[in-house]
Amino acid sequence: MTDPLSPTGADAALTAARSAYSAARTARRVPVWHPPAAGLLFAAGFGGLALFDAHPGAWGYLVAGFGCLLAFLVLSVASSRAGGVALWPAGDTRTRTLRQSMLLIPLAAAGAAAVFLGFPGFLAVFGIGLGALTWIQLAQARTGQRA
């Protein structure tokens, strides 16, 4: 066994630490398909709810919408457990506030759509906007960038 206080022991410990760090970063890698899948499932879920609201008798839209939202939730939970995909607030207060306030853009667009198109328009625009935002933020997290 090598003496941990010797230069050889310290070098071996540093090599082991770098190897463990590299393995941990590789294991936490977000799959390339995850951002588009999450964004599209989110948008499709709200799109189904919007279609059901516009056509109240078409229960297939409601089932499809909730199915997509459930699939989005399952994908998010499964991916988070497997590799830390969830976007937890990181950085200084200004950066976190800016990233989390991006939600206001699709919300404002959905509010404007509600004025002209009613509640189905609100749901559709909100779903598409949040789906796009989810896709963008997960893709940035995947590549190491931050919005």
PDB file of N, CA, C and O in Angstrom, residues 22-102:
ATOM      1  N   SER A  22     -15.151  12.293 -13.335  1.00  0.00           N
ATOM      2  CA  SER A  22     -15.487  12.071 -14.740  1.00  0.00           C
ATOM      3  C   SER A  22     -16.616  11.056 -14.878  1.00  0.00           C
ATOM      4  O   SER A  22     -17.539  11.252 -15.683  1.00  0.00           O
ATOM      5  N   ALA A  23     -16.590  10.001 -14.091  1.00  0.00           N
ATOM      6  CA  ALA A  23     -17.658   8.989 -14.135  1.00  0.00           C
ATOM      7  C   ALA A  23     -18.982   9.583 -13.675  1.00  0.00           C
ATOM      8  O   ALA A  23     -20.033   9.297 -14.255  1.00  0.00           O
ATOM      9  N   ALA A  24     -18.940  10.427 -12.666  1.00  0.00           N
ATOM     10  CA  ALA A  24     -20.174  11.050 -12.171  1.00  0.00           C
ATOM     11  C   ALA A  24     -20.761  11.994 -13.214  1.00  0.00           C
ATOM     12  O   ALA A  24     -21.970  12.026 -13.417  1.00  0.00           O
ATOM     13  N   ARG A  25     -19.919  12.754 -13.891  1.00  0.00           N
ATOM     14  CA  ARG A  25     -20.425  13.670 -14.928  1.00  0.00           C
ATOM     15  C   ARG A  25     -21.002  12.891 -16.103  1.00  0.00           C
ATOM     16  O   ARG A  25     -22.008  13.281 -16.675  1.00  0.00           O
ATOM     17  N   THR A  26     -20.381  11.788 -16.464  1.00  0.00           N
ATOM     18  CA  THR A  26     -20.884  10.967 -17.561  1.00  0.00           C
ATOM     19  C   THR A  26     -22.223  10.349 -17.183  1.00  0.00           C
ATOM     20  O   THR A  26     -23.148  10.305 -17.992  1.00  0.00           O
ATOM     21  N   ALA A  27     -22.373   9.896 -15.956  1.00  0.00           N
ATOM     22  CA  ALA A  27     -23.614   9.261 -15.521  1.00  0.00           C
ATOM     23  C   ALA A  27     -24.765  10.262 -15.458  1.00  0.00           C
ATOM     24  O   ALA A  27     -25.914   9.883 -15.633  1.00  0.00           O
ATOM     25  N   ARG A  28     -24.477  11.528 -15.245  1.00  0.00           N
ATOM     26  CA  ARG A  28     -25.519  12.545 -15.117  1.00  0.00           C
ATOM     27  C   ARG A  28     -25.849  13.198 -16.458  1.00  0.00           C
ATOM     28  O   ARG A  28     -26.584  14.152 -16.522  1.00  0.00           O
ATOM     29  N   ARG A  29     -25.322  12.681 -17.529  1.00  0.00           N
ATOM     30  CA  ARG A  29     -25.530  13.254 -18.851  1.00  0.00           C
ATOM     31  C   ARG A  29     -27.001  13.140 -19.262  1.00  0.00           C
ATOM     32  O   ARG A  29     -27.624  12.104 -19.138  1.00  0.00           O
ATOM     33  N   VAL A  30     -27.543  14.221 -19.770  1.00  0.00           N
ATOM     34  CA  VAL A  30     -28.931  14.244 -20.241  1.00  0.00           C
ATOM     35  C   VAL A  30     -28.958  13.642 -21.644  1.00  0.00           C
ATOM     36  O   VAL A  30     -28.197  14.064 -22.507  1.00  0.00           O
ATOM     37  N   PRO A  31     -29.825  12.657 -21.890  1.00  0.00           N
ATOM     38  CA  PRO A  31     -29.895  12.081 -23.238  1.00  0.00           C
ATOM     39  C   PRO A  31     -30.308  13.132 -24.261  1.00  0.00           C
ATOM     40  O   PRO A  31     -31.090  14.036 -23.961  1.00  0.00           O
ATOM     41  N   VAL A  32     -29.826  12.997 -25.476  1.00  0.00           N
ATOM     42  CA  VAL A  32     -30.090  13.987 -26.513  1.00  0.00           C
ATOM     43  C   VAL A  32     -31.581  14.063 -26.861  1.00  0.00           C
ATOM     44  O   VAL A  32     -32.076  15.117 -27.252  1.00  0.00           O
ATOM     45  N   TRP A  33     -32.318  12.993 -26.699  1.00  0.00           N
ATOM     46  CA  TRP A  33     -33.736  12.976 -27.044  1.00  0.00           C
ATOM     47  C   TRP A  33     -34.625  13.566 -25.952  1.00  0.00           C
ATOM     48  O   TRP A  33     -35.795  13.846 -26.189  1.00  0.00           O
ATOM     49  N   HIS A  34     -34.089  13.755 -24.754  1.00  0.00           N
ATOM     50  CA  HIS A  34     -34.917  14.189 -23.634  1.00  0.00           C
ATOM     51  C   HIS A  34     -35.510  15.595 -23.803  1.00  0.00           C
ATOM     52  O   HIS A  34     -36.719  15.771 -23.601  1.00  0.00           O
ATOM     53  N   PRO A  35     -34.731  16.630 -24.159  1.00  0.00           N
ATOM     54  CA  PRO A  35     -35.339  17.968 -24.291  1.00  0.00           C
ATOM     55  C   PRO A  35     -36.480  18.036 -25.308  1.00  0.00           C
ATOM     56  O   PRO A  35     -37.556  18.542 -24.986  1.00  0.00           O
ATOM     57  N   PRO A  36     -36.300  17.497 -26.544  1.00  0.00           N
ATOM     58  CA  PRO A  36     -37.443  17.584 -27.465  1.00  0.00           C
ATOM     59  C   PRO A  36     -38.629  16.732 -27.018  1.00  0.00           C
ATOM     60  O   PRO A  36     -39.789  17.150 -27.182  1.00  0.00           O
ATOM     61  N   ALA A  37     -38.366  15.563 -26.446  1.00  0.00           N
ATOM     62  CA  ALA A  37     -39.474  14.716 -25.993  1.00  0.00           C
ATOM     63  C   ALA A  37     -40.267  15.414 -24.895  1.00  0.00           C
ATOM     64  O   ALA A  37     -41.510  15.429 -24.920  1.00  0.00           O
ATOM     65  N   ALA A  38     -39.581  16.008 -23.932  1.00  0.00           N
ATOM     66  CA  ALA A  38     -40.273  16.696 -22.837  1.00  0.00           C
ATOM     67  C   ALA A  38     -41.059  17.892 -23.357  1.00  0.00           C
ATOM     68  O   ALA A  38     -42.222  18.091 -22.985  1.00  0.00           O
ATOM     69  N   GLY A  39     -40.452  18.690 -24.220  1.00  0.00           N
ATOM     70  CA  GLY A  39     -41.138  19.863 -24.758  1.00  0.00           C
ATOM     71  C   GLY A  39     -42.357  19.496 -25.584  1.00  0.00           C
ATOM     72  O   GLY A  39     -43.425  20.103 -25.448  1.00  0.00           O
ATOM     73  N   LEU A  40     -42.222  18.480 -26.433  1.00  0.00           N
ATOM     74  CA  LEU A  40     -43.346  18.082 -27.281  1.00  0.00           C
ATOM     75  C   LEU A  40     -44.470  17.431 -26.480  1.00  0.00           C
ATOM     76  O   LEU A  40     -45.653  17.667 -26.759  1.00  0.00           O
ATOM     77  N   LEU A  41     -44.123  16.626 -25.480  1.00  0.00           N
ATOM     78  CA  LEU A  41     -45.163  16.021 -24.635  1.00  0.00           C
ATOM     79  C   LEU A  41     -45.935  17.101 -23.878  1.00  0.00           C
ATOM     80  O   LEU A  41     -47.160  17.029 -23.753  1.00  0.00           O
ATOM     81  N   PHE A  42     -45.220  18.085 -23.372  1.00  0.00           N
ATOM     82  CA  PHE A  42     -45.871  19.169 -22.639  1.00  0.00           C
ATOM     83  C   PHE A  42     -46.822  19.941 -23.554  1.00  0.00           C
ATOM     84  O   PHE A  42     -47.975  20.192 -23.216  1.00  0.00           O
ATOM     85  N   ALA A  43     -46.315  20.311 -24.738  1.00  0.00           N
ATOM     86  CA  ALA A  43     -47.142  21.065 -25.689  1.00  0.00           C
ATOM     87  C   ALA A  43     -48.337  20.234 -26.165  1.00  0.00           C
ATOM     88  O   ALA A  43     -49.456  20.742 -26.260  1.00  0.00           O
ATOM     89  N   ALA A  44     -48.115  18.953 -26.454  1.00  0.00           N
ATOM     90  CA  ALA A  44     -49.208  18.088 -26.916  1.00  0.00           C
ATOM     91  C   ALA A  44     -50.255  17.889 -25.821  1.00  0.00           C
ATOM     92  O   ALA A  44     -51.454  17.820 -26.110  1.00  0.00           O
ATOM     93  N   GLY A  45     -49.818  17.808 -24.578  1.00  0.00           N
ATOM     94  CA  GLY A  45     -50.760  17.653 -23.472  1.00  0.00           C
ATOM     95  C   GLY A  45     -51.709  18.837 -23.365  1.00  0.00           C
ATOM     96  O   GLY A  45     -52.930  18.665 -23.287  1.00  0.00           O
ATOM     97  N   PHE A  46     -51.150  20.029 -23.391  1.00  0.00           N
ATOM     98  CA  PHE A  46     -52.001  21.216 -23.313  1.00  0.00           C
ATOM     99  C   PHE A  46     -52.795  21.404 -24.602  1.00  0.00           C
ATOM    100  O   PHE A  46     -53.914  21.918 -24.590  1.00  0.00           O
ATOM    101  N   GLY A  47     -52.225  20.983 -25.742  1.00  0.00           N
ATOM    102  CA  GLY A  47     -52.970  21.038 -26.993  1.00  0.00           C
ATOM    103  C   GLY A  47     -54.201  20.150 -26.946  1.00  0.00           C
ATOM    104  O   GLY A  47     -55.283  20.534 -27.414  1.00  0.00           O
ATOM    105  N   GLY A  48     -54.067  18.956 -26.371  1.00  0.00           N
ATOM    106  CA  GLY A  48     -55.216  18.067 -26.217  1.00  0.00           C
ATOM    107  C   GLY A  48     -56.286  18.669 -25.319  1.00  0.00           C
ATOM    108  O   GLY A  48     -57.486  18.567 -25.607  1.00  0.00           O
ATOM    109  N   LEU A  49     -55.862  19.316 -24.257  1.00  0.00           N
ATOM    110  CA  LEU A  49     -56.828  19.971 -23.365  1.00  0.00           C
ATOM    111  C   LEU A  49     -57.525  21.136 -24.079  1.00  0.00           C
ATOM    112  O   LEU A  49     -58.730  21.349 -23.900  1.00  0.00           O
ATOM    113  N   ALA A  50     -56.787  21.868 -24.910  1.00  0.00           N
ATOM    114  CA  ALA A  50     -57.383  22.979 -25.659  1.00  0.00           C
ATOM    115  C   ALA A  50     -58.403  22.458 -26.667  1.00  0.00           C
ATOM    116  O   ALA A  50     -59.488  23.033 -26.819  1.00  0.00           O
ATOM    117  N   LEU A  51     -58.056  21.365 -27.338  1.00  0.00           N
ATOM    118  CA  LEU A  51     -58.990  20.792 -28.311  1.00  0.00           C
ATOM    119  C   LEU A  51     -60.243  20.271 -27.619  1.00  0.00           C
ATOM    120  O   LEU A  51     -61.353  20.407 -28.149  1.00  0.00           O
ATOM    121  N   PHE A  52     -60.085  19.676 -26.459  1.00  0.00           N
ATOM    122  CA  PHE A  52     -61.261  19.194 -25.734  1.00  0.00           C
ATOM    123  C   PHE A  52     -62.149  20.365 -25.312  1.00  0.00           C
ATOM    124  O   PHE A  52     -63.368  20.280 -25.376  1.00  0.00           O
ATOM    125  N   ASP A  53     -61.533  21.451 -24.882  1.00  0.00           N
ATOM    126  CA  ASP A  53     -62.323  22.614 -24.477  1.00  0.00           C
ATOM    127  C   ASP A  53     -63.062  23.219 -25.669  1.00  0.00           C
ATOM    128  O   ASP A  53     -64.184  23.705 -25.531  1.00  0.00           O
ATOM    129  N   ALA A  54     -62.445  23.170 -26.851  1.00  0.00           N
ATOM    130  CA  ALA A  54     -63.089  23.704 -28.043  1.00  0.00           C
ATOM    131  C   ALA A  54     -64.170  22.754 -28.577  1.00  0.00           C
ATOM    132  O   ALA A  54     -65.131  23.195 -29.199  1.00  0.00           O
ATOM    133  N   HIS A  55     -63.985  21.456 -28.326  1.00  0.00           N
ATOM    134  CA  HIS A  55     -64.937  20.426 -28.779  1.00  0.00           C
ATOM    135  C   HIS A  55     -65.304  19.561 -27.575  1.00  0.00           C
ATOM    136  O   HIS A  55     -64.784  18.454 -27.418  1.00  0.00           O
ATOM    137  N   PRO A  56     -66.195  20.028 -26.717  1.00  0.00           N
ATOM    138  CA  PRO A  56     -66.466  19.365 -25.440  1.00  0.00           C
ATOM    139  C   PRO A  56     -66.882  17.893 -25.523  1.00  0.00           C
ATOM    140  O   PRO A  56     -66.644  17.140 -24.603  1.00  0.00           O
ATOM    141  N   GLY A  57     -67.481  17.445 -26.607  1.00  0.00           N
ATOM    142  CA  GLY A  57     -67.926  16.058 -26.678  1.00  0.00           C
ATOM    143  C   GLY A  57     -66.841  15.086 -27.079  1.00  0.00           C
ATOM    144  O   GLY A  57     -67.009  13.877 -26.970  1.00  0.00           O
ATOM    145  N   ALA A  58     -65.697  15.568 -27.525  1.00  0.00           N
ATOM    146  CA  ALA A  58     -64.626  14.701 -28.019  1.00  0.00           C
ATOM    147  C   ALA A  58     -63.714  14.294 -26.865  1.00  0.00           C
ATOM    148  O   ALA A  58     -62.701  14.924 -26.594  1.00  0.00           O
ATOM    149  N   TRP A  59     -64.079  13.213 -26.182  1.00  0.00           N
ATOM    150  CA  TRP A  59     -63.337  12.776 -24.996  1.00  0.00           C
ATOM    151  C   TRP A  59     -61.946  12.269 -25.338  1.00  0.00           C
ATOM    152  O   TRP A  59     -61.073  12.219 -24.478  1.00  0.00           O
ATOM    153  N   GLY A  60     -61.728  11.908 -26.584  1.00  0.00           N
ATOM    154  CA  GLY A  60     -60.401  11.445 -26.992  1.00  0.00           C
ATOM    155  C   GLY A  60     -59.337  12.511 -26.813  1.00  0.00           C
ATOM    156  O   GLY A  60     -58.196  12.215 -26.458  1.00  0.00           O
ATOM    157  N   TYR A  61     -59.720  13.764 -27.070  1.00  0.00           N
ATOM    158  CA  TYR A  61     -58.767  14.861 -26.877  1.00  0.00           C
ATOM    159  C   TYR A  61     -58.364  14.992 -25.412  1.00  0.00           C
ATOM    160  O   TYR A  61     -57.193  15.215 -25.083  1.00  0.00           O
ATOM    161  N   LEU A  62     -59.343  14.850 -24.533  1.00  0.00           N
ATOM    162  CA  LEU A  62     -59.061  14.960 -23.102  1.00  0.00           C
ATOM    163  C   LEU A  62     -58.145  13.828 -22.644  1.00  0.00           C
ATOM    164  O   LEU A  62     -57.163  14.058 -21.940  1.00  0.00           O
ATOM    165  N   VAL A  63     -58.456  12.614 -23.077  1.00  0.00           N
ATOM    166  CA  VAL A  63     -57.639  11.449 -22.707  1.00  0.00           C
ATOM    167  C   VAL A  63     -56.225  11.601 -23.271  1.00  0.00           C
ATOM    168  O   VAL A  63     -55.236  11.352 -22.570  1.00  0.00           O
ATOM    169  N   ALA A  64     -56.122  12.017 -24.532  1.00  0.00           N
ATOM    170  CA  ALA A  64     -54.804  12.200 -25.143  1.00  0.00           C
ATOM    171  C   ALA A  64     -54.013  13.304 -24.437  1.00  0.00           C
ATOM    172  O   ALA A  64     -52.808  13.159 -24.195  1.00  0.00           O
ATOM    173  N   GLY A  65     -54.692  14.401 -24.099  1.00  0.00           N
ATOM    174  CA  GLY A  65     -54.009  15.494 -23.408  1.00  0.00           C
ATOM    175  C   GLY A  65     -53.470  15.077 -22.058  1.00  0.00           C
ATOM    176  O   GLY A  65     -52.302  15.312 -21.736  1.00  0.00           O
ATOM    177  N   PHE A  66     -54.331  14.431 -21.269  1.00  0.00           N
ATOM    178  CA  PHE A  66     -53.860  13.969 -19.959  1.00  0.00           C
ATOM    179  C   PHE A  66     -52.824  12.867 -20.094  1.00  0.00           C
ATOM    180  O   PHE A  66     -51.897  12.775 -19.287  1.00  0.00           O
ATOM    181  N   GLY A  67     -52.942  12.048 -21.122  1.00  0.00           N
ATOM    182  CA  GLY A  67     -51.939  11.003 -21.366  1.00  0.00           C
ATOM    183  C   GLY A  67     -50.567  11.596 -21.654  1.00  0.00           C
ATOM    184  O   GLY A  67     -49.554  11.124 -21.135  1.00  0.00           O
ATOM    185  N   CYS A  68     -50.541  12.636 -22.488  1.00  0.00           N
ATOM    186  CA  CYS A  68     -49.267  13.293 -22.790  1.00  0.00           C
ATOM    187  C   CYS A  68     -48.678  13.977 -21.561  1.00  0.00           C
ATOM    188  O   CYS A  68     -47.465  13.916 -21.318  1.00  0.00           O
ATOM    189  N   LEU A  69     -49.534  14.631 -20.770  1.00  0.00           N
ATOM    190  CA  LEU A  69     -49.034  15.278 -19.550  1.00  0.00           C
ATOM    191  C   LEU A  69     -48.535  14.250 -18.542  1.00  0.00           C
ATOM    192  O   LEU A  69     -47.524  14.477 -17.863  1.00  0.00           O
ATOM    193  N   LEU A  70     -49.215  13.117 -18.453  1.00  0.00           N
ATOM    194  CA  LEU A  70     -48.750  12.047 -17.573  1.00  0.00           C
ATOM    195  C   LEU A  70     -47.422  11.479 -18.073  1.00  0.00           C
ATOM    196  O   LEU A  70     -46.504  11.238 -17.282  1.00  0.00           O
ATOM    197  N   ALA A  71     -47.295  11.292 -19.391  1.00  0.00           N
ATOM    198  CA  ALA A  71     -46.033  10.810 -19.958  1.00  0.00           C
ATOM    199  C   ALA A  71     -44.905  11.807 -19.693  1.00  0.00           C
ATOM    200  O   ALA A  71     -43.772  11.413 -19.398  1.00  0.00           O
ATOM    201  N   PHE A  72     -45.205  13.112 -19.790  1.00  0.00           N
ATOM    202  CA  PHE A  72     -44.214  14.145 -19.475  1.00  0.00           C
ATOM    203  C   PHE A  72     -43.756  14.021 -18.022  1.00  0.00           C
ATOM    204  O   PHE A  72     -42.560  14.078 -17.728  1.00  0.00           O
ATOM    205  N   LEU A  73     -44.714  13.831 -17.125  1.00  0.00           N
ATOM    206  CA  LEU A  73     -44.386  13.702 -15.710  1.00  0.00           C
ATOM    207  C   LEU A  73     -43.548  12.456 -15.445  1.00  0.00           C
ATOM    208  O   LEU A  73     -42.535  12.515 -14.737  1.00  0.00           O
ATOM    209  N   VAL A  74     -43.940  11.337 -16.031  1.00  0.00           N
ATOM    210  CA  VAL A  74     -43.192  10.086 -15.850  1.00  0.00           C
ATOM    211  C   VAL A  74     -41.781  10.230 -16.409  1.00  0.00           C
ATOM    212  O   VAL A  74     -40.807   9.817 -15.773  1.00  0.00           O
ATOM    213  N   LEU A  75     -41.651  10.821 -17.589  1.00  0.00           N
ATOM    214  CA  LEU A  75     -40.335  11.039 -18.197  1.00  0.00           C
ATOM    215  C   LEU A  75     -39.465  11.916 -17.304  1.00  0.00           C
ATOM    216  O   LEU A  75     -38.290  11.606 -17.073  1.00  0.00           O
ATOM    217  N   SER A  76     -40.039  12.967 -16.773  1.00  0.00           N
ATOM    218  CA  SER A  76     -39.266  13.876 -15.914  1.00  0.00           C
ATOM    219  C   SER A  76     -38.802  13.189 -14.641  1.00  0.00           C
ATOM    220  O   SER A  76     -37.643  13.311 -14.250  1.00  0.00           O
ATOM    221  N   VAL A  77     -39.692  12.453 -13.992  1.00  0.00           N
ATOM    222  CA  VAL A  77     -39.326  11.772 -12.747  1.00  0.00           C
ATOM    223  C   VAL A  77     -38.308  10.674 -13.007  1.00  0.00           C
ATOM    224  O   VAL A  77     -37.308  10.566 -12.305  1.00  0.00           O
ATOM    225  N   ALA A  78     -38.537   9.857 -14.040  1.00  0.00           N
ATOM    226  CA  ALA A  78     -37.615   8.764 -14.339  1.00  0.00           C
ATOM    227  C   ALA A  78     -36.235   9.290 -14.718  1.00  0.00           C
ATOM    228  O   ALA A  78     -35.212   8.763 -14.273  1.00  0.00           O
ATOM    229  N   SER A  79     -36.189  10.344 -15.511  1.00  0.00           N
ATOM    230  CA  SER A  79     -34.904  10.909 -15.920  1.00  0.00           C
ATOM    231  C   SER A  79     -34.198  11.575 -14.757  1.00  0.00           C
ATOM    232  O   SER A  79     -32.975  11.528 -14.657  1.00  0.00           O
ATOM    233  N   SER A  80     -34.953  12.211 -13.888  1.00  0.00           N
ATOM    234  CA  SER A  80     -34.342  12.868 -12.739  1.00  0.00           C
ATOM    235  C   SER A  80     -33.702  11.844 -11.820  1.00  0.00           C
ATOM    236  O   SER A  80     -32.613  12.053 -11.315  1.00  0.00           O
ATOM    237  N   ARG A  81     -34.382  10.745 -11.603  1.00  0.00           N
ATOM    238  CA  ARG A  81     -33.816   9.703 -10.744  1.00  0.00           C
ATOM    239  C   ARG A  81     -32.593   9.077 -11.381  1.00  0.00           C
ATOM    240  O   ARG A  81     -31.629   8.784 -10.718  1.00  0.00           O
ATOM    241  N   ALA A  82     -32.630   8.904 -12.695  1.00  0.00           N
ATOM    242  CA  ALA A  82     -31.531   8.225 -13.370  1.00  0.00           C
ATOM    243  C   ALA A  82     -30.301   9.105 -13.531  1.00  0.00           C
ATOM    244  O   ALA A  82     -29.188   8.620 -13.473  1.00  0.00           O
ATOM    245  N   GLY A  83     -30.503  10.396 -13.731  1.00  0.00           N
ATOM    246  CA  GLY A  83     -29.324  11.175 -14.025  1.00  0.00           C
ATOM    247  C   GLY A  83     -29.369  12.636 -13.682  1.00  0.00           C
ATOM    248  O   GLY A  83     -28.560  13.405 -14.161  1.00  0.00           O
ATOM    249  N   GLY A  84     -30.309  13.091 -12.890  1.00  0.00           N
ATOM    250  CA  GLY A  84     -30.301  14.483 -12.475  1.00  0.00           C
ATOM    251  C   GLY A  84     -30.669  15.446 -13.579  1.00  0.00           C
ATOM    252  O   GLY A  84     -30.026  16.461 -13.758  1.00  0.00           O
ATOM    253  N   VAL A  85     -31.699  15.146 -14.343  1.00  0.00           N
ATOM    254  CA  VAL A  85     -32.104  15.991 -15.447  1.00  0.00           C
ATOM    255  C   VAL A  85     -32.797  17.255 -14.970  1.00  0.00           C
ATOM    256  O   VAL A  85     -32.724  18.288 -15.602  1.00  0.00           O
ATOM    257  N   ALA A  86     -33.465  17.188 -13.841  1.00  0.00           N
ATOM    258  CA  ALA A  86     -34.271  18.314 -13.361  1.00  0.00           C
ATOM    259  C   ALA A  86     -33.420  19.571 -13.226  1.00  0.00           C
ATOM    260  O   ALA A  86     -32.282  19.527 -12.779  1.00  0.00           O
ATOM    261  N   LEU A  87     -34.002  20.685 -13.643  1.00  0.00           N
ATOM    262  CA  LEU A  87     -33.306  21.967 -13.556  1.00  0.00           C
ATOM    263  C   LEU A  87     -33.535  22.576 -12.181  1.00  0.00           C
ATOM    264  O   LEU A  87     -34.572  23.161 -11.923  1.00  0.00           O
ATOM    265  N   TRP A  88     -32.609  22.399 -11.313  1.00  0.00           N
ATOM    266  CA  TRP A  88     -32.703  23.010  -9.992  1.00  0.00           C
ATOM    267  C   TRP A  88     -32.076  24.383 -10.079  1.00  0.00           C
ATOM    268  O   TRP A  88     -31.102  24.586 -10.799  1.00  0.00           O
ATOM    269  N   PRO A  89     -32.605  25.357  -9.372  1.00  0.00           N
ATOM    270  CA  PRO A  89     -32.033  26.705  -9.428  1.00  0.00           C
ATOM    271  C   PRO A  89     -30.561  26.702  -9.041  1.00  0.00           C
ATOM    272  O   PRO A  89     -30.185  26.158  -8.011  1.00  0.00           O
ATOM    273  N   ALA A  90     -29.751  27.255  -9.907  1.00  0.00           N
ATOM    274  CA  ALA A  90     -28.315  27.326  -9.660  1.00  0.00           C
ATOM    275  C   ALA A  90     -27.844  28.719 -10.050  1.00  0.00           C
ATOM    276  O   ALA A  90     -28.498  29.410 -10.824  1.00  0.00           O
ATOM    277  N   GLY A  91     -26.730  29.108  -9.533  1.00  0.00           N
ATOM    278  CA  GLY A  91     -26.177  30.415  -9.856  1.00  0.00           C
ATOM    279  C   GLY A  91     -26.587  31.467  -8.844  1.00  0.00           C
ATOM    280  O   GLY A  91     -27.209  31.189  -7.829  1.00  0.00           O
ATOM    281  N   ASP A  92     -26.224  32.716  -9.158  1.00  0.00           N
ATOM    282  CA  ASP A  92     -26.555  33.799  -8.246  1.00  0.00           C
ATOM    283  C   ASP A  92     -28.036  34.175  -8.377  1.00  0.00           C
ATOM    284  O   ASP A  92     -28.751  33.670  -9.245  1.00  0.00           O
ATOM    285  N   THR A  93     -28.489  35.050  -7.530  1.00  0.00           N
ATOM    286  CA  THR A  93     -29.910  35.403  -7.477  1.00  0.00           C
ATOM    287  C   THR A  93     -30.393  35.998  -8.794  1.00  0.00           C
ATOM    288  O   THR A  93     -31.477  35.662  -9.272  1.00  0.00           O
ATOM    289  N   ARG A  94     -29.604  36.844  -9.404  1.00  0.00           N
ATOM    290  CA  ARG A  94     -30.002  37.473 -10.673  1.00  0.00           C
ATOM    291  C   ARG A  94     -30.183  36.427 -11.767  1.00  0.00           C
ATOM    292  O   ARG A  94     -31.160  36.454 -12.517  1.00  0.00           O
ATOM    293  N   THR A  95     -29.258  35.493 -11.881  1.00  0.00           N
ATOM    294  CA  THR A  95     -29.331  34.454 -12.902  1.00  0.00           C
ATOM    295  C   THR A  95     -30.543  33.561 -12.680  1.00  0.00           C
ATOM    296  O   THR A  95     -31.268  33.244 -13.624  1.00  0.00           O
ATOM    297  N   ARG A  96     -30.781  33.159 -11.446  1.00  0.00           N
ATOM    298  CA  ARG A  96     -31.949  32.312 -11.130  1.00  0.00           C
ATOM    299  C   ARG A  96     -33.241  33.047 -11.436  1.00  0.00           C
ATOM    300  O   ARG A  96     -34.156  32.479 -12.021  1.00  0.00           O
ATOM    301  N   THR A  97     -33.322  34.312 -11.069  1.00  0.00           N
ATOM    302  CA  THR A  97     -34.531  35.100 -11.312  1.00  0.00           C
ATOM    303  C   THR A  97     -34.787  35.240 -12.804  1.00  0.00           C
ATOM    304  O   THR A  97     -35.921  35.072 -13.266  1.00  0.00           O
ATOM    305  N   LEU A  98     -33.754  35.515 -13.571  1.00  0.00           N
ATOM    306  CA  LEU A  98     -33.904  35.656 -15.015  1.00  0.00           C
ATOM    307  C   LEU A  98     -34.383  34.351 -15.642  1.00  0.00           C
ATOM    308  O   LEU A  98     -35.319  34.337 -16.442  1.00  0.00           O
ATOM    309  N   ARG A  99     -33.760  33.235 -15.262  1.00  0.00           N
ATOM    310  CA  ARG A  99     -34.125  31.939 -15.836  1.00  0.00           C
ATOM    311  C   ARG A  99     -35.558  31.562 -15.463  1.00  0.00           C
ATOM    312  O   ARG A  99     -36.317  31.086 -16.297  1.00  0.00           O
ATOM    313  N   GLN A 100     -35.952  31.797 -14.223  1.00  0.00           N
ATOM    314  CA  GLN A 100     -37.285  31.402 -13.782  1.00  0.00           C
ATOM    315  C   GLN A 100     -38.358  32.380 -14.238  1.00  0.00           C
ATOM    316  O   GLN A 100     -39.526  32.010 -14.353  1.00  0.00           O
ATOM    317  N   SER A 101     -37.987  33.614 -14.540  1.00  0.00           N
ATOM    318  CA  SER A 101     -38.976  34.583 -15.001  1.00  0.00           C
ATOM    319  C   SER A 101     -39.305  34.402 -16.478  1.00  0.00           C
ATOM    320  O   SER A 101     -40.233  35.046 -16.977  1.00  0.00           O
ATOM    321  N   MET A 102     -38.594  33.545 -17.170  1.00  0.00           N
ATOM    322  CA  MET A 102     -38.905  33.254 -18.574  1.00  0.00           C
ATOM    323  C   MET A 102     -40.319  32.691 -18.714  1.00  0.00           C
ATOM    324  O   MET A 102     -40.913  32.761 -19.789  1.00  0.00           O
TER     325      MET A 102
END
